[in-house]
């Protein structure tokens, strides 16, 4: 596996397991800085939070934009955590690049080849999410756009695909983990939140992904999920996340991996 260097302190290697957590969207200072401090206490070093949000309906909360990125920076200042946030559009890239430690390409942009080509010119690590209608081979092909200028600081994220099954929001494809490991050198981060769609399914999917050999998890956690402006049903409370973290840690002890 390639060594993905996130910053001077954090590198994801074979014997490590990366935990990323934070709210779906950045909403206000109290929310993001507050949850970051709680997550840092648990042991999380990478904070997620969307500032530019890909919402199915235009009348849904669209994110705070640059203001959200500034709030993420405040959370980084307060905790020392690295920041991951999504870029949706080439136009937004300069501002996202200015604030983010890791650039996230969302599921809906997994085959936005112009965006991938433009992001390939950046030096920062990139988390490439799988398009929910894409095969593993299509995901791998997309990663080749990202690496075309020599940046191999790439992580894949399996976040569920669309199948005939309707009882969960998406179907988490755990098989993608061994397949990606066989076919590529990039780590695989499982996002159990978006396929679950409701918070009670998040933990089993997270544990399954960890046991199946994922290199990390990205989990949505909100200080008060019932008040969340996006993905309210699937976000974990801090106590729920703390319990999940302990269980994931136990599996990683068996697998000989250290959590970072
Ligand atoms: C997210 O992680 O914020 C997100 C929007 O997920 P996805 O792109 O997988 O739908
Ligand atoms: Mn979300």
PDB file of N, CA, C and O in Angstrom, residues 5 37 46 77 79 85 121 125 137-138 147-149 162 165 191 218:
ATOM      1  N   UNK A   5       0.465  10.502   3.090  1.00  0.00           N
ATOM      2  CA  UNK A   5       0.910  11.484   4.083  1.00  0.00           C
ATOM      3  C   UNK A   5      -0.161  12.571   4.194  1.00  0.00           C
ATOM      4  O   UNK A   5      -0.420  13.287   3.234  1.00  0.00           O
ATOM      5  N   UNK A  37     -13.686  19.121  19.516  1.00  0.00           N
ATOM      6  CA  UNK A  37     -13.022  18.925  20.817  1.00  0.00           C
ATOM      7  C   UNK A  37     -13.403  17.573  21.424  1.00  0.00           C
ATOM      8  O   UNK A  37     -12.550  16.859  21.963  1.00  0.00           O
ATOM      9  N   UNK A  46      -8.620  13.347  12.471  1.00  0.00           N
ATOM     10  CA  UNK A  46      -9.077  13.990  11.229  1.00  0.00           C
ATOM     11  C   UNK A  46     -10.567  14.307  11.354  1.00  0.00           C
ATOM     12  O   UNK A  46     -11.385  13.425  11.624  1.00  0.00           O
ATOM     13  N   UNK A  77      -7.492  24.914  14.540  1.00  0.00           N
ATOM     14  CA  UNK A  77      -6.703  25.720  15.496  1.00  0.00           C
ATOM     15  C   UNK A  77      -6.925  25.229  16.921  1.00  0.00           C
ATOM     16  O   UNK A  77      -6.004  25.118  17.709  1.00  0.00           O
ATOM     17  N   UNK A  79      -7.966  22.312  18.039  1.00  0.00           N
ATOM     18  CA  UNK A  79      -7.724  20.897  18.392  1.00  0.00           C
ATOM     19  C   UNK A  79      -6.450  20.315  17.791  1.00  0.00           C
ATOM     20  O   UNK A  79      -6.006  19.250  18.212  1.00  0.00           O
ATOM     21  N   UNK A  85     -12.658  18.093   3.668  1.00  0.00           N
ATOM     22  CA  UNK A  85     -13.914  18.708   3.217  1.00  0.00           C
ATOM     23  C   UNK A  85     -14.041  18.540   1.702  1.00  0.00           C
ATOM     24  O   UNK A  85     -13.052  18.378   0.997  1.00  0.00           O
ATOM     25  N   UNK A 121      -3.678  18.374 -10.142  1.00  0.00           N
ATOM     26  CA  UNK A 121      -2.564  19.338 -10.126  1.00  0.00           C
ATOM     27  C   UNK A 121      -2.241  19.807  -8.716  1.00  0.00           C
ATOM     28  O   UNK A 121      -1.261  20.513  -8.498  1.00  0.00           O
ATOM     29  N   UNK A 125      -3.455  15.433  -0.193  1.00  0.00           N
ATOM     30  CA  UNK A 125      -4.107  14.127  -0.286  1.00  0.00           C
ATOM     31  C   UNK A 125      -5.575  14.268  -0.682  1.00  0.00           C
ATOM     32  O   UNK A 125      -6.216  15.268  -0.349  1.00  0.00           O
ATOM     33  N   UNK A 137     -13.984  -1.092 -11.002  1.00  0.00           N
ATOM     34  CA  UNK A 137     -13.031  -0.743 -12.072  1.00  0.00           C
ATOM     35  C   UNK A 137     -13.195   0.711 -12.522  1.00  0.00           C
ATOM     36  O   UNK A 137     -12.209   1.376 -12.846  1.00  0.00           O
ATOM     37  N   UNK A 138     -14.425   1.211 -12.522  1.00  0.00           N
ATOM     38  CA  UNK A 138     -14.635   2.626 -12.866  1.00  0.00           C
ATOM     39  C   UNK A 138     -14.027   3.535 -11.799  1.00  0.00           C
ATOM     40  O   UNK A 138     -13.449   4.588 -12.115  1.00  0.00           O
ATOM     41  N   UNK A 147      -4.079  10.746 -10.305  1.00  0.00           N
ATOM     42  CA  UNK A 147      -2.629  10.516 -10.153  1.00  0.00           C
ATOM     43  C   UNK A 147      -1.837  10.914 -11.397  1.00  0.00           C
ATOM     44  O   UNK A 147      -0.623  10.788 -11.436  1.00  0.00           O
ATOM     45  N   UNK A 148      -2.537  11.446 -12.402  1.00  0.00           N
ATOM     46  CA  UNK A 148      -1.867  11.688 -13.692  1.00  0.00           C
ATOM     47  C   UNK A 148      -0.730  12.712 -13.610  1.00  0.00           C
ATOM     48  O   UNK A 148       0.148  12.721 -14.480  1.00  0.00           O
ATOM     49  N   UNK A 149      -0.723  13.533 -12.560  1.00  0.00           N
ATOM     50  CA  UNK A 149       0.394  14.484 -12.411  1.00  0.00           C
ATOM     51  C   UNK A 149       1.315  14.105 -11.256  1.00  0.00           C
ATOM     52  O   UNK A 149       2.021  14.942 -10.701  1.00  0.00           O
ATOM     53  N   UNK A 162     -26.006   1.835  -5.344  1.00  0.00           N
ATOM     54  CA  UNK A 162     -27.463   1.689  -5.487  1.00  0.00           C
ATOM     55  C   UNK A 162     -27.755   0.282  -6.030  1.00  0.00           C
ATOM     56  O   UNK A 162     -27.191  -0.125  -7.042  1.00  0.00           O
ATOM     57  N   UNK A 165     -32.101  -3.219  -3.391  1.00  0.00           N
ATOM     58  CA  UNK A 165     -32.476  -3.227  -1.977  1.00  0.00           C
ATOM     59  C   UNK A 165     -32.895  -1.832  -1.510  1.00  0.00           C
ATOM     60  O   UNK A 165     -32.162  -0.870  -1.716  1.00  0.00           O
ATOM     61  N   UNK A 191     -17.133   4.394   4.480  1.00  0.00           N
ATOM     62  CA  UNK A 191     -18.110   5.346   5.033  1.00  0.00           C
ATOM     63  C   UNK A 191     -19.387   4.544   5.312  1.00  0.00           C
ATOM     64  O   UNK A 191     -20.125   4.212   4.383  1.00  0.00           O
ATOM     65  N   UNK A 218     -14.864   6.641   7.834  1.00  0.00           N
ATOM     66  CA  UNK A 218     -15.290   8.046   7.912  1.00  0.00           C
ATOM     67  C   UNK A 218     -16.739   8.040   8.380  1.00  0.00           C
ATOM     68  O   UNK A 218     -17.613   7.480   7.709  1.00  0.00           O
TER      69      UNK A 218
END
